[in-house]
Short mmCIF file of C-alpha atoms in Angstrom, two decimals:
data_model
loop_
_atom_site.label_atom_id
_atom_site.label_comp_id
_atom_site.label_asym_id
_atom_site.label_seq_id
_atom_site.Cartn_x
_atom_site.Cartn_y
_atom_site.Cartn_z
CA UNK O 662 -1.50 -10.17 37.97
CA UNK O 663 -3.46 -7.37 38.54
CA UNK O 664 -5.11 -5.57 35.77
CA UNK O 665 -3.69 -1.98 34.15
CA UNK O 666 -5.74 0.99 34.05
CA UNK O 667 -6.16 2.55 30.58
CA UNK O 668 -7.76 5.57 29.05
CA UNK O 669 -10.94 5.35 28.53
CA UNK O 670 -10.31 7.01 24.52
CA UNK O 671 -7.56 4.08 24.15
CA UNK O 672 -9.74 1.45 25.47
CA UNK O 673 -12.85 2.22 22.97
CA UNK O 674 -10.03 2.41 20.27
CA UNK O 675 -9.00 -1.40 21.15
CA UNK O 676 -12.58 -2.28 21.16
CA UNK O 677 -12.68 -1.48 17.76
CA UNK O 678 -15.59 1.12 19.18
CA UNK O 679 -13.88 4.22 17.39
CA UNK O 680 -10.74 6.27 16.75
CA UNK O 681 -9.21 8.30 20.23
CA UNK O 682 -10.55 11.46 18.57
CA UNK O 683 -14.27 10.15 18.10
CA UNK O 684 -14.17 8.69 21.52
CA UNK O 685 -13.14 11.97 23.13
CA UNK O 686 -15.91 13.67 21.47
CA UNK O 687 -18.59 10.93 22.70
CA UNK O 688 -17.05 11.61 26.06
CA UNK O 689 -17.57 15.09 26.31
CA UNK O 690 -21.14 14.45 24.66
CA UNK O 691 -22.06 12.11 27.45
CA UNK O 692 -22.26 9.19 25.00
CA UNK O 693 -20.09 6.59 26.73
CA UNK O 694 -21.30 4.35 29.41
CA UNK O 695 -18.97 2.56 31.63
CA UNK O 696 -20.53 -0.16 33.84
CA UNK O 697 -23.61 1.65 33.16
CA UNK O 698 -22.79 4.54 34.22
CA UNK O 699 -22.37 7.75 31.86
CA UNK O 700 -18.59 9.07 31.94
CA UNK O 701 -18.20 12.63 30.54
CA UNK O 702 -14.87 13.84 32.28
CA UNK O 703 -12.07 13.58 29.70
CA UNK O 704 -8.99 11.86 30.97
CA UNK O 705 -10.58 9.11 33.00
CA UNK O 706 -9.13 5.58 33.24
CA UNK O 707 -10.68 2.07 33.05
CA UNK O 708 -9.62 -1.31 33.70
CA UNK O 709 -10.31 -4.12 30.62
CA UNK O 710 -12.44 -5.67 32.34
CA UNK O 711 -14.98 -2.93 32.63
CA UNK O 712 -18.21 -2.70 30.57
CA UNK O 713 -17.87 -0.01 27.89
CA UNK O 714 -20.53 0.82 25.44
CA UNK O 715 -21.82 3.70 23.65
CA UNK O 716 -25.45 5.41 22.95
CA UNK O 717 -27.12 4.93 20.14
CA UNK O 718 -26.24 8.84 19.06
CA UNK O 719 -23.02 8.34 18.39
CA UNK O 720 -23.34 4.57 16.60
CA UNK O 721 -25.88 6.99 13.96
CA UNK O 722 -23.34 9.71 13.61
CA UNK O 723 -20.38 7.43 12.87
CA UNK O 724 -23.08 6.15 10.47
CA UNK O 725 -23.50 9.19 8.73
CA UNK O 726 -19.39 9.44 8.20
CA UNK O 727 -18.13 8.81 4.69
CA UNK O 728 -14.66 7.25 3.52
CA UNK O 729 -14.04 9.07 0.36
CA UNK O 730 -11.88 7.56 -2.68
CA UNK O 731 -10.20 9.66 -5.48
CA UNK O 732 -8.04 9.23 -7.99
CA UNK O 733 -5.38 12.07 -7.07
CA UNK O 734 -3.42 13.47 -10.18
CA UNK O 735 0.09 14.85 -9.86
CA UNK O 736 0.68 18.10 -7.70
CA UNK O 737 -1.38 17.80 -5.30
CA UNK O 738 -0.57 16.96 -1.49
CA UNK O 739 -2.42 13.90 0.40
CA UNK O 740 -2.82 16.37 3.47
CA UNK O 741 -2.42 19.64 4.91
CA UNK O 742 -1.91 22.33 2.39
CA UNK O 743 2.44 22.91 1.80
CA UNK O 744 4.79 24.91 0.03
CA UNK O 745 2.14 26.38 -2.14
CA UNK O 746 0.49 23.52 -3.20
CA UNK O 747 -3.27 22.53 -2.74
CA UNK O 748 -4.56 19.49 -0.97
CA UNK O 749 -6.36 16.48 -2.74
CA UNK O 750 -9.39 17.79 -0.18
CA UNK O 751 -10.23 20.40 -2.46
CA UNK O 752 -10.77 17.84 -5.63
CA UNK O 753 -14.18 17.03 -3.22
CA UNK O 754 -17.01 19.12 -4.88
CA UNK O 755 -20.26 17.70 -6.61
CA UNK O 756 -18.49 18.80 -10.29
CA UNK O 757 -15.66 16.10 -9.85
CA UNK O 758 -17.70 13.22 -8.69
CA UNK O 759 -17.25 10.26 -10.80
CA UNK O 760 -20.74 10.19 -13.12
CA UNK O 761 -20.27 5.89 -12.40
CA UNK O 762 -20.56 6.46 -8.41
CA UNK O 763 -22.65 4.16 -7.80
CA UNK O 764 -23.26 5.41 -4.12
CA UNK O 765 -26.77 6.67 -2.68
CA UNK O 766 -24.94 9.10 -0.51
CA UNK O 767 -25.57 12.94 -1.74
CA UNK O 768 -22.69 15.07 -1.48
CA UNK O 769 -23.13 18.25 1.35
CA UNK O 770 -20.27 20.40 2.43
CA UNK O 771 -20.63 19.01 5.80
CA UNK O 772 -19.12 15.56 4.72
CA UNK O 773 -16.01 17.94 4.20
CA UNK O 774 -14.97 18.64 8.14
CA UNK O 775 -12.87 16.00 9.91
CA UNK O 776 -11.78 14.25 6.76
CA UNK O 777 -8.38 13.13 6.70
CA UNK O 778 -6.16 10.87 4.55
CA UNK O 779 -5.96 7.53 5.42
CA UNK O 780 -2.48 7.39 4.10
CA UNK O 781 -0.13 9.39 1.94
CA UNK O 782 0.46 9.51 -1.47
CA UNK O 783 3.08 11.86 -2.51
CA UNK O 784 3.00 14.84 -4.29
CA UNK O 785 4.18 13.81 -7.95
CA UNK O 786 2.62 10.28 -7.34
CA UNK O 787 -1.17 9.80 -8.60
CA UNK O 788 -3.65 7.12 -7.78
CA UNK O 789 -5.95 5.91 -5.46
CA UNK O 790 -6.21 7.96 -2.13
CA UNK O 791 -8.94 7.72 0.79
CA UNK O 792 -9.98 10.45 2.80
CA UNK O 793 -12.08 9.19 5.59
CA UNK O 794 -13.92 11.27 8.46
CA UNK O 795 -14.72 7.41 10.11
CA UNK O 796 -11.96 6.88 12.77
CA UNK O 797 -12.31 2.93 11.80
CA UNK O 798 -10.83 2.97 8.90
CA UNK O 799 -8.51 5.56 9.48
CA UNK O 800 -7.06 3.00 12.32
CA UNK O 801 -7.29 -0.47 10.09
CA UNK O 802 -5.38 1.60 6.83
CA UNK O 803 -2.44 3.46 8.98
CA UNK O 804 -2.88 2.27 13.19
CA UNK O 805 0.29 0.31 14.15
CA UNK O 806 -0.88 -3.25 13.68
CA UNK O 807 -2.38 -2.44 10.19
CA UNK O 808 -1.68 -5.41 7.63
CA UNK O 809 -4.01 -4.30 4.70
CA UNK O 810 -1.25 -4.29 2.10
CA UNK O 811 -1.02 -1.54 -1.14
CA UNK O 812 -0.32 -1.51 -4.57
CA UNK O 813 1.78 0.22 -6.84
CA UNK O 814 2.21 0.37 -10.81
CA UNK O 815 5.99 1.83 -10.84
CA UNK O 816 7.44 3.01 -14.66
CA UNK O 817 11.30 3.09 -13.77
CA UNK O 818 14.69 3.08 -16.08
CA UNK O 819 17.83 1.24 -15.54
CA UNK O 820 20.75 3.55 -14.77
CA UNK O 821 22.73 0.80 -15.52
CA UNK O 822 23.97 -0.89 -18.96
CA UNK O 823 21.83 -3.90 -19.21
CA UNK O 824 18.34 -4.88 -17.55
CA UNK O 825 18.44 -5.56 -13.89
CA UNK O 826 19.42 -8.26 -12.20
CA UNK O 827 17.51 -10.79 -10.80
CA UNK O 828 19.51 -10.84 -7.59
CA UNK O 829 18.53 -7.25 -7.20
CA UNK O 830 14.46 -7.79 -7.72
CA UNK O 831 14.75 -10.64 -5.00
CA UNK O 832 16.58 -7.80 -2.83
CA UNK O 833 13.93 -5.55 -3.61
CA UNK O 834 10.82 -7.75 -2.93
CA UNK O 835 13.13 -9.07 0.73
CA UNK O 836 16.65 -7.55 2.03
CA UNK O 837 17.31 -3.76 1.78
CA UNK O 838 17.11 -1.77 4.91
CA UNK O 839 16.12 2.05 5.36
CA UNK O 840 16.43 4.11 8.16
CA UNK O 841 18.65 1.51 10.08
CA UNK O 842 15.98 -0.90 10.04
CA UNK O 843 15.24 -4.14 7.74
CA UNK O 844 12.15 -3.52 5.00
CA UNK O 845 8.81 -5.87 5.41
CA UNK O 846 9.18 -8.81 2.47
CA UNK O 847 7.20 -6.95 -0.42
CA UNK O 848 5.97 -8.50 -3.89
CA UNK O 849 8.22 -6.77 -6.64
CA UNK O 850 7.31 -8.11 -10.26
CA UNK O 851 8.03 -7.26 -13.89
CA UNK O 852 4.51 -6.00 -16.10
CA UNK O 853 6.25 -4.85 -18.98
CA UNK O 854 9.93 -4.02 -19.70
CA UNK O 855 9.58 -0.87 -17.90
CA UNK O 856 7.20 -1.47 -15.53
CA UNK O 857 7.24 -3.03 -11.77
CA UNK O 858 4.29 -4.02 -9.91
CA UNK O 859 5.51 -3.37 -5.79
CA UNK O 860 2.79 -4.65 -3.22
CA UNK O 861 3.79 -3.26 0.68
CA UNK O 862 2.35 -3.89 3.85
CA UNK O 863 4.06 -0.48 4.89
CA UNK O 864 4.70 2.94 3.41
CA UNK O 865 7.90 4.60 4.97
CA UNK O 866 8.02 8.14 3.53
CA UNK O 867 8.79 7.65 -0.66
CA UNK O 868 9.77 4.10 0.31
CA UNK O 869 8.83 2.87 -3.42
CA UNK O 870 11.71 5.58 -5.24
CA UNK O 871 14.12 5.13 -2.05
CA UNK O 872 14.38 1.13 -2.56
CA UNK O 873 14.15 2.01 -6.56
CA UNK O 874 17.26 3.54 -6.20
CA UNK O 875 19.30 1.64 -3.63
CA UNK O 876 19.18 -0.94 -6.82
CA UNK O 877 19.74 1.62 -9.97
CA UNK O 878 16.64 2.29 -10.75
CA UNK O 879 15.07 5.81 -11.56
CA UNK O 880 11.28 6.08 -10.88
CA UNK O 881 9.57 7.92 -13.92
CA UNK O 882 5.89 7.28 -12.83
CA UNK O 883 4.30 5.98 -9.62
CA UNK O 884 0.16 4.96 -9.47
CA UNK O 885 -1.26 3.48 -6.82
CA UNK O 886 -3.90 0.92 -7.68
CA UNK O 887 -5.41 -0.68 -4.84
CA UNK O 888 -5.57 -0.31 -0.89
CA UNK O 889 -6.45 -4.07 0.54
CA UNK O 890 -9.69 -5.21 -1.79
CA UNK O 891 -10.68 -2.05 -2.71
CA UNK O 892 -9.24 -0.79 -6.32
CA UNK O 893 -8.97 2.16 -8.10
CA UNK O 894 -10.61 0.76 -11.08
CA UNK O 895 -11.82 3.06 -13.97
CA UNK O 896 -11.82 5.96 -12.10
CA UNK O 897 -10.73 9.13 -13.84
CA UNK O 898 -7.59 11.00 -12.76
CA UNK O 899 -9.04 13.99 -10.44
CA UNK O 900 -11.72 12.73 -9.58
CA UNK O 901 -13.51 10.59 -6.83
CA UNK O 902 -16.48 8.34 -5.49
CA UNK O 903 -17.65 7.66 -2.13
CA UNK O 904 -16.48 4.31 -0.36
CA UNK O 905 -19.73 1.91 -1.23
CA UNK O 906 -21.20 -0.05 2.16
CA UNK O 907 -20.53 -3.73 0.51
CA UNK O 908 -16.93 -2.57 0.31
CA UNK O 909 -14.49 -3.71 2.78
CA UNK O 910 -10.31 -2.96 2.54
#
């Protein structure tokens, strides 16, 4: 069988190389090599087999990139500023950083373009939240094949008379669908009498409260508390710390 071509961009992205977005901008820059030979027109296509690799300009300024964690309180949206309200983004200034951080990086404003959540976290949910201007971890917390899984401390009150049933938890950690298609098998367990533990492997739009109540339950609080192995740990509500280089989701 004969092989397909791909864009280049798409083809770095597989490699692992970068996200679409950096590798366009190493295009442009003249930072991509393919065979050996610099590519700079935007667009172009490549077979698998072909040699790609990169100059060392662009491995030092995806270097210099930061993933940033913070603990994001209520009101506050995980992205683009809506309906009045602010994004997390602007929690980023030297007064909010975490006094533990036990990062070398220095904070500069510059840190601040091109970074982007790696994930949502909705707007009267709190908890852990990256923002992330490296295209690599953007891609291995929210690209299609992602499996680094999430989770969620979940207050919630029975609507019901009585506590809820065990054949509803199983149903909730394997068997409800939304949006006409079957839910990934979570881990749903009791902490305390009114408190769930939910562990997910995906994050359909308020997919936590949705599920909550397809069962009877109303959500009164929702935290998020880890993302893979990285956890949110003592960190205080509204404020953040950069991603350290021995940590890995």
């Amino acid at each position: 069988m004969s092989e397909e071509l791909l864009r280049l961009s798409k083809r770095m992205s597989e490699l692992g190389l970068c996200s679409r977005r950096e590798a366009d901008e190493w295009i442009a820059k003249g930072w991509v090599r393919v065979d050996g030979q610099v590519v700079s027109e935007l667009g172009t296509k490549v077979y698998p087999s072909q040699k790609v690799t990169v100059e060392r300009q662009a491995a030092a300024e995806q270097a210099r990139r930061v993933t940033i964690l913070i603990n994001k309180p209520v009101g506050y949206v995980s992205g683009q500023a809506e309906d009045g309200y602010q994004p997390a983004v602007v929690l980023i200034k030297p007064e909010n950083r975490w006094a533990e951080d036990s990062s070398p990086e220095r904070f500069d404003r510059n840190q601040l373009r091109s970074l982007v959540p790696a994930g949502r976290l909705d707007i009267d949910s709190v908890g852990l939240l990256v923002l992330t201007q490296d295209g690599r971890v953007a891609k291995q917390l929210i690209g299609e094949n992602t499996n680094v899984d999430k989770e969620y401390l979940v207050r919630v009150e029975y609507s019901k008379p009585g506590r809820l049933p065990d054949s509803d938890l199983q149903r909730l950690n394997h068997g409800l669908w939304m949006d006409g298609k079957p839910l990934l098998p979570a881990k749903v367990r009791w902490q305390n009498d009114d408190q769930l533990s939910f562990t997910l492997r995906e994050g359909k739009k308020r997919q936590i409260r949705r599920m909550c109540e397809m069962v009877g339950l109303r959500v009164l609080g929702l935290k998020r508390v880890r993302i893979g192995r990285v956890k949110l740990g003592n960190l205080p509500e509204g404020q953040w710390r950069y991603l350290s280089p021995d940590e890995r989701f």
